Coordinates of C-alpha atoms in Angstrom, one line a residue:
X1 CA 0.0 0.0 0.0
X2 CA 1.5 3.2 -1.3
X3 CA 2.6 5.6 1.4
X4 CA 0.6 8.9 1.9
X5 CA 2.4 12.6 2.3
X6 CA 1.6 14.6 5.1
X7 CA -0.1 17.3 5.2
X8 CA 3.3 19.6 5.6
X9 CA 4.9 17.9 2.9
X10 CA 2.0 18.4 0.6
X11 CA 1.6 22.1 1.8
X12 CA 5.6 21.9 0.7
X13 CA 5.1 20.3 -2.8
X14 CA 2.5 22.7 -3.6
X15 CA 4.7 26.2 -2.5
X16 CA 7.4 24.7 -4.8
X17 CA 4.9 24.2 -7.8
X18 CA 3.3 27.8 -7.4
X19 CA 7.0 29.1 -7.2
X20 CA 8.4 27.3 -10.1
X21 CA 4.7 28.6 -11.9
X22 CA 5.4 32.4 -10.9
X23 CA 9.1 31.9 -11.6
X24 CA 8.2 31.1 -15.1
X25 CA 4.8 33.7 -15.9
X26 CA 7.4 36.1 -14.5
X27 CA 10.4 35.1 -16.9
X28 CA 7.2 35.1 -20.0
X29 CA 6.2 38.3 -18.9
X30 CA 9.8 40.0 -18.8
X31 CA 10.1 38.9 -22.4
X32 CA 6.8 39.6 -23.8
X33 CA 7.7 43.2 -22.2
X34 CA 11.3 43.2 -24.2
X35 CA 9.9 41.9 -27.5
X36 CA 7.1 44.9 -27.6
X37 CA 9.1 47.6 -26.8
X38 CA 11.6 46.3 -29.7
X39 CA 9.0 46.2 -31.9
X40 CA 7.6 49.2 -31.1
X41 CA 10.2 51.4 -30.4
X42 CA 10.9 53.7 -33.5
X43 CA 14.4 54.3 -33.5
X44 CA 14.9 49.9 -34.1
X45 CA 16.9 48.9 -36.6
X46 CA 15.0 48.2 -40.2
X47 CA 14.2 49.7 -43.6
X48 CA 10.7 50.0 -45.0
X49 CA 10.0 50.6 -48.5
X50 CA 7.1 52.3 -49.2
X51 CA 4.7 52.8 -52.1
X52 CA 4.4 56.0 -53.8
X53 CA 0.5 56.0 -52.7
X54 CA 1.3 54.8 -49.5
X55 CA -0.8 52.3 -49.2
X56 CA 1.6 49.2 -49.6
X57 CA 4.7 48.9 -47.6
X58 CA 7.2 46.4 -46.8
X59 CA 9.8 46.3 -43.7
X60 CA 12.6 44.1 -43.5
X61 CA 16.0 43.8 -41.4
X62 CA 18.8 46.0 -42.8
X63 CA 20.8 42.7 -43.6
X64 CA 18.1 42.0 -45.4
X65 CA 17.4 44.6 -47.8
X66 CA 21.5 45.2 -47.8
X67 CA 20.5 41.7 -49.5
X68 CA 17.8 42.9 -52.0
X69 CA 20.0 46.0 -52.8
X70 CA 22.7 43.7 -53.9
X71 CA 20.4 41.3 -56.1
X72 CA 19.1 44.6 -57.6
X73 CA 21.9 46.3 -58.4
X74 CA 23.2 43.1 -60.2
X75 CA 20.2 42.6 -62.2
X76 CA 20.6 46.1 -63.6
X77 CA 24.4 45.7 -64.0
X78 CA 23.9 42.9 -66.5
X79 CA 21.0 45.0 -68.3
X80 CA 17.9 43.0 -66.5
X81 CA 14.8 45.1 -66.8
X82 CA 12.7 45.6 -63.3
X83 CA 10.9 42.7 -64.3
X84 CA 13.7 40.4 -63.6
X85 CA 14.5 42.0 -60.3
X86 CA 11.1 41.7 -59.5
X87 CA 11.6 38.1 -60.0
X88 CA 14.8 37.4 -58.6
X89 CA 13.7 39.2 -55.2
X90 CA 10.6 37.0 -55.1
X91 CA 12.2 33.9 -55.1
X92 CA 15.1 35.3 -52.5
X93 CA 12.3 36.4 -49.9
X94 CA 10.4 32.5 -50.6
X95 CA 13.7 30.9 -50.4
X96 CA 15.5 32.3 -47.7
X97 CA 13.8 35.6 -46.5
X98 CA 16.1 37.4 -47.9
X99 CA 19.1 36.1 -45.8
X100 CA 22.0 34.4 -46.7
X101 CA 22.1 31.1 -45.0
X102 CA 24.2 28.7 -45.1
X103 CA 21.9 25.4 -44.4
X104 CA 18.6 24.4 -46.1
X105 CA 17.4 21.5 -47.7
X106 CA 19.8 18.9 -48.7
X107 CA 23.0 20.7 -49.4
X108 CA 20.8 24.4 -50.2
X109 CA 22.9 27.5 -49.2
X110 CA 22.4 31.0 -49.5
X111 CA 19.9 33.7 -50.8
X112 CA 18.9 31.5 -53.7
X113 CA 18.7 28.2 -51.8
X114 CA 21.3 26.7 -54.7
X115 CA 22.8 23.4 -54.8
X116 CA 26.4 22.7 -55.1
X117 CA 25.4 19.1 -56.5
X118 CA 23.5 20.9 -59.3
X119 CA 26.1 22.8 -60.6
X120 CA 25.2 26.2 -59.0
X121 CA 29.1 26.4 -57.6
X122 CA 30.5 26.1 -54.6
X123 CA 29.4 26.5 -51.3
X124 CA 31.7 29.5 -50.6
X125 CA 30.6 31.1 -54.4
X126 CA 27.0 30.5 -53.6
X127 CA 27.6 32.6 -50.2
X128 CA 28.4 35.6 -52.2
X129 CA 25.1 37.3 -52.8
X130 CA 26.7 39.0 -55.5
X131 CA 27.8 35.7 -57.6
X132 CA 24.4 34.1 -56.8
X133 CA 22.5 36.4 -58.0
X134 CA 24.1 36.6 -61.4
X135 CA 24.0 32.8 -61.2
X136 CA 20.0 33.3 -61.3
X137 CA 19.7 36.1 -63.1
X138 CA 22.2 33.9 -65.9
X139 CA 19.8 30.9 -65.6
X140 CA 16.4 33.2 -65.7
X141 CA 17.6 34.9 -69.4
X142 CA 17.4 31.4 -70.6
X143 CA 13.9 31.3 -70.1
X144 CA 12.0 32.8 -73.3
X145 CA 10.0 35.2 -72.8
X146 CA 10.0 35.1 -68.9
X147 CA 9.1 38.8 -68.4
X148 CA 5.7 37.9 -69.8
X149 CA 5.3 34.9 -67.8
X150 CA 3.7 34.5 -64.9
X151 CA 5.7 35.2 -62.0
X152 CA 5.7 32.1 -60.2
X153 CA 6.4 30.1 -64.3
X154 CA 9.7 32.2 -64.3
X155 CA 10.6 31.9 -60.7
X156 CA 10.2 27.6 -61.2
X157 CA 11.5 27.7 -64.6
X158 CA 14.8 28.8 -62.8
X159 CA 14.6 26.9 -59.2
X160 CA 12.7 23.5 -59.8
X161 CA 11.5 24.2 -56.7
X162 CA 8.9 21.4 -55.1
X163 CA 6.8 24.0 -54.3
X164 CA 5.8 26.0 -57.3
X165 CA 3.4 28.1 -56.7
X166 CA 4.9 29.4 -53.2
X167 CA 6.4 32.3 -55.6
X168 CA 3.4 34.4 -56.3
X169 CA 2.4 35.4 -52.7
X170 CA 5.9 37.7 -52.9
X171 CA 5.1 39.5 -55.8
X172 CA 3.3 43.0 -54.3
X173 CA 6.3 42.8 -52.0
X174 CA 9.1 42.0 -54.8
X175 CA 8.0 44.8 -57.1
X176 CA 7.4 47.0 -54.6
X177 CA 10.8 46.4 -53.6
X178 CA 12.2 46.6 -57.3
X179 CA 10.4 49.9 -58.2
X180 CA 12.8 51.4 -55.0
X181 CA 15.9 49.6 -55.8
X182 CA 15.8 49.9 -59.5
X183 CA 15.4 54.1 -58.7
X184 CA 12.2 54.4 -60.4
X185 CA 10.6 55.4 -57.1
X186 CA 12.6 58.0 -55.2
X187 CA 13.4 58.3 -52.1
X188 CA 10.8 55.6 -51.2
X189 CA 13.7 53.2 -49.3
X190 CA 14.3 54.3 -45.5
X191 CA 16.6 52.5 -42.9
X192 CA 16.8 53.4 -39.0
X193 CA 20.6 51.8 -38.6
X194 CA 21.6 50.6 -35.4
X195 CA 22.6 53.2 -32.6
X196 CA 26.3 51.8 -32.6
X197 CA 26.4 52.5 -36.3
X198 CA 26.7 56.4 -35.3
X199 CA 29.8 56.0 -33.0
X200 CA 32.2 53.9 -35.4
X201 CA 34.0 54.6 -37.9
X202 CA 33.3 54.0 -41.9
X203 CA 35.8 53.2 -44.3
X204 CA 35.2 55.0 -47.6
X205 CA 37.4 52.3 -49.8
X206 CA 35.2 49.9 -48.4
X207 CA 32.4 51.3 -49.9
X208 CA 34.0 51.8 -53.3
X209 CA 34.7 48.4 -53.2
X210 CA 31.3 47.3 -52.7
X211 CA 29.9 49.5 -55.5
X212 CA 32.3 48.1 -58.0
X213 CA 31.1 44.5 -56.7
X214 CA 27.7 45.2 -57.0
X215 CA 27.8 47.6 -60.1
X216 CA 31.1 46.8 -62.1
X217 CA 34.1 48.7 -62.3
X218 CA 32.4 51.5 -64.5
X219 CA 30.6 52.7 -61.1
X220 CA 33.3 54.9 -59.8
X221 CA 35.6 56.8 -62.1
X222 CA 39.3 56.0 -61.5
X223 CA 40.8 57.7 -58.4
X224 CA 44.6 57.7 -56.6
X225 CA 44.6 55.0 -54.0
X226 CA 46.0 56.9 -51.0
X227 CA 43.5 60.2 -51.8
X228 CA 40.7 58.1 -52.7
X229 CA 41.3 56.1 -48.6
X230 CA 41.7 59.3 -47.4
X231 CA 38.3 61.4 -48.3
X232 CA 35.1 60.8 -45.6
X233 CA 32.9 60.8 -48.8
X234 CA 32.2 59.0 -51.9
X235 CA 30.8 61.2 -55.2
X236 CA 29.5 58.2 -57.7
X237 CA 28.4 60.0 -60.9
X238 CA 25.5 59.8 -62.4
X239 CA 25.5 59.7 -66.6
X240 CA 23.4 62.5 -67.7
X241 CA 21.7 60.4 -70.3
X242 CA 18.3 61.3 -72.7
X243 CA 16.3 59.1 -70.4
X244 CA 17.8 60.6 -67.0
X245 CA 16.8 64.1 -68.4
X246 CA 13.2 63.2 -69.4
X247 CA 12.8 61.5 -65.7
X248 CA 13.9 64.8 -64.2
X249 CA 15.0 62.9 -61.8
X250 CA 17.5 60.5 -63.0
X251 CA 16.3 56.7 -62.5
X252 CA 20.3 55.8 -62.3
X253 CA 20.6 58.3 -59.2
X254 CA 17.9 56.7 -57.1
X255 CA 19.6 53.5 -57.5
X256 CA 22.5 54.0 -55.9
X257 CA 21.4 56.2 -53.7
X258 CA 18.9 53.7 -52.4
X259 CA 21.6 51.1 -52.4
X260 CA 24.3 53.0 -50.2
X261 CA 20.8 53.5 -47.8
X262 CA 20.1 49.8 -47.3
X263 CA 24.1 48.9 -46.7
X264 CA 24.3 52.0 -44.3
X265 CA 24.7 49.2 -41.2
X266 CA 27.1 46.8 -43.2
X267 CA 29.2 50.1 -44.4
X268 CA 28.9 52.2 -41.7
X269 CA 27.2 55.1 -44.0
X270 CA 25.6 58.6 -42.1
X271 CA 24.7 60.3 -44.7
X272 CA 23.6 60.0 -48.4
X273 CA 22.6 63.0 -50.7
X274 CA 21.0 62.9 -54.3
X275 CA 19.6 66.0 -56.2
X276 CA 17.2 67.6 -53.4
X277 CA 17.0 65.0 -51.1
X278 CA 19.4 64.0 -48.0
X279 CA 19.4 61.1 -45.9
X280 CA 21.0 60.6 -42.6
X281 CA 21.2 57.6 -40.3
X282 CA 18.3 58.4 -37.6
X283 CA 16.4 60.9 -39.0
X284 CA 15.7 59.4 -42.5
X285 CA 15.1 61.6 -45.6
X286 CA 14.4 65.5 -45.9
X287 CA 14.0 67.7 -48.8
X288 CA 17.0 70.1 -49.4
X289 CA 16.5 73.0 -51.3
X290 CA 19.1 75.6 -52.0
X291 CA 18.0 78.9 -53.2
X292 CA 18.3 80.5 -57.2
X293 CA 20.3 76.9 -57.4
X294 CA 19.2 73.7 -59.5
X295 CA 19.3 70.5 -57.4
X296 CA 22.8 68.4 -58.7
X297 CA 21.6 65.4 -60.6
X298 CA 25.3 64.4 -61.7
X299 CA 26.0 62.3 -58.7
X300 CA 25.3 60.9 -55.5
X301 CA 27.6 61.5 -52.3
X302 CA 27.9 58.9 -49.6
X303 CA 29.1 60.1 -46.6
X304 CA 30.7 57.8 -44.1
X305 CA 30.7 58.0 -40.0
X306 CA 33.9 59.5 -38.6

């Protein structure tokens, strides 16, 4: 016959449980409390891109649309219309979220999800968001005619994915995303970078070298190595081409100004300027005006923190 507890120790066992209980409501409760006020707090660190109406917007980490800035900018680099980025940044947000990880299924890595045993490269190549986004964007101008396809047709055409239809869900977000990136919305990109952004140092040559990886060597205009290290800020010109002029303001511009905003955490950028708009880290972007003058179209400064 099974032994029954006193009274104390039963009085004992149930302290403990009603402990353990408020022990654990009280942990649940401090981190409810931490996860709001991140999420709420204004100042966190994320981009939103936002449509012209402003109806439809989409938020993301800033290593995230560092990410979609650097699948853009390659797109356009090898002459991709929007339609392709569109594309491209679909299938990056349904196969990865727009992060570059290095696990998935089978042996999937990166932005893409691509397979080493397929033929897509290495795993270390595949890591490079710039070498795996030309790998799609190579793969995707095999497909005829996939700007007129359906989204999701182009997007499987490219990934054999074993869920084909998972692609179309992303599309408001994806072209949303490739109307900023691609400069044919202006300043419609804005990233809050992280407070210990504002205190470190940027490196300028580091930024040049990221442009020329993202855009090609033409980006920059050649410059003395020990001058070009030395200057705070980078002037990437803008050609002043019929369609630049007819835009008023120039498609090209936006861009790369939008670009240098969504690696502003990676590069440590404060401030970025384009005709009559300015962006700085915290405060986002203002208009700029400067009077009896005509707001410079020729090229966009990026300013890095000192």
């Amino acid at each position: 016959m099974p032994r029954t507890a006193s009274p104390a120790r039963r009085r004992r066992s149930r302290l403990l449980r009603y402990a353990a209980a408020f022990a654990v409501l009280a942990a649940l409760g401090g981190y409810l409390a931490v996860q709001y006020d991140s999420s709420t707090t204004e100042s966190a660190p994320r981009c939103v891109v936002r449509a012209a109406d402003g109806d439809h917007t989409y938020e993301m980490s800033l290593h995230q649309a560092a990410n979609a800035a650097t699948i853009s900018a390659v797109g356009t680099t090898r002459g991709m219309p929007e339609r392709a980025v569109t594309i491209a940044i679909a299938t990056a947000i349904q196969e990865s979220t727009l992060r570059n990880i290095d696990y998935g299924d089978r042996d999937s890595v990166g932005l893409f999800q691509q397979r080493p045993s397929q033929g897509w490269g290495t795993v270390a190549q595949i890591m490079d968001p710039v070498y795996s986004a030309g790998e799609f964007y190579d793969h995707l101008a095999e497909v005829p005619g996939y700007s007129r396809l359906p989204l999701t047709v182009a997007a499987q055409r490219v990934q054999r994915s074993g869920f084909p239809q998972a692609y179309a869900k992303h599309e408001p977000d994806a072209a949303l995303l490739a109307a900023a990136l691609t400069g044919r919305e202006a300043a419609s990109l804005n990233c809050t970078p992280s407070k210990r952004t504002a205190g470190s140092p940027g490196d300028a040559a580091q930024v040049r070298a990221e442009l020329i990886r993202a855009f090609g060597k033409d980006v920059l205009p050649a410059t003395k190595a020990a001058g070009a290290s030395a200057a705070a800020t980078v002037s990437v010109p803008v050609p002043a081409t019929a369609r630049a002029k007819a835009e008023g303001a120039p498609q090209r511009g936006w861009e790369l100004a939008h670009w240098a905003v969504a690696h502003s955490e990676a590069l440590l950028i404060e401030r970025v300027s384009y005709a009559d708009r300015v962006w700085e880290a915290g405060s986002g972007w203002r208009t700029e005006r400067t009077k009896d003058k005509e707001p410079d179209t020729t090229a966009v400064g990026i300013r890095v923190a000192q």
